[in-house]
XYZ file of C-alpha atoms in Angstrom:
85
model
C 81.035 75.725 93.330
C 82.273 74.572 96.513
C 78.603 74.137 97.991
C 77.373 71.908 95.167
C 80.403 69.751 95.317
C 79.545 68.706 99.377
C 75.751 68.267 98.323
C 76.535 65.732 95.373
C 79.270 64.563 97.718
C 76.716 64.260 101.023
C 74.043 63.072 98.711
C 76.227 60.267 96.890
C 77.233 58.962 100.932
C 73.031 58.766 101.356
C 72.396 56.998 97.864
C 75.202 54.393 99.163
C 73.755 54.421 102.394
C 77.197 55.539 104.200
C 75.387 58.401 106.147
C 72.947 55.276 107.295
C 76.400 53.563 108.198
C 77.483 56.166 110.633
C 74.134 56.341 112.639
C 74.165 52.954 113.047
C 77.709 53.339 114.811
C 76.112 56.084 116.900
C 77.903 58.903 115.109
C 75.773 61.879 114.219
C 76.170 62.331 110.566
C 75.069 65.856 110.264
C 77.868 67.217 112.999
C 80.589 64.761 111.204
C 80.279 65.621 107.903
C 79.117 68.867 107.401
C 80.311 70.981 110.550
C 83.649 69.566 109.385
C 83.173 70.149 105.736
C 82.084 74.128 106.247
C 85.464 74.568 109.029
C 87.496 73.000 106.163
C 85.994 75.255 103.283
C 86.178 78.402 105.203
C 89.741 77.288 106.116
C 90.852 76.699 102.269
C 88.750 79.764 100.482
C 89.632 82.319 103.209
C 93.535 82.391 102.287
C 92.866 81.716 98.688
C 90.819 84.847 98.496
C 93.374 86.585 99.786
C 96.153 85.445 97.736
C 93.769 86.274 94.811
C 93.215 89.786 95.784
C 96.913 90.364 96.627
C 97.757 89.162 93.171
C 95.437 91.201 91.548
C 96.688 94.379 92.728
C 100.131 93.188 91.859
C 98.884 92.052 88.517
C 97.471 95.409 88.176
C 100.414 97.992 89.048
C 102.493 95.441 86.320
C 100.228 96.130 83.899
C 100.489 100.173 84.538
C 104.370 100.415 85.516
C 105.544 97.706 82.914
C 103.182 97.854 80.206
C 101.836 101.345 79.850
C 104.959 103.342 81.404
C 103.673 104.974 84.291
C 105.705 105.839 86.875
C 105.662 103.320 89.952
C 105.056 106.483 92.665
C 101.836 107.949 90.821
C 100.561 104.334 90.283
C 101.373 103.970 94.211
C 99.729 107.440 94.830
C 95.937 106.312 93.202
C 96.479 103.429 93.902
C 96.390 104.585 98.103
C 94.240 107.290 97.465
C 91.433 105.324 95.996
C 91.797 102.347 98.748
C 91.178 104.672 101.713
C 87.834 105.395 102.193
């Protein structure tokens, strides 16, 4: 959905002639608009994905230990067994 939002925003900027205004000022719009959004997306998505993965591991441990009553050591053993290739 990140790419669709960026595409819609850039399309609206083209319709409103904002990109033409950048070109008339001598600014290259592709480098100015697209590259900054790509860098921002990479800087934002990578940490958010990492946090989501860590939270999913914590949630699965909570569910296994607290709700199902398994021991934490047993969970850690099988988690580490299946995590390594």
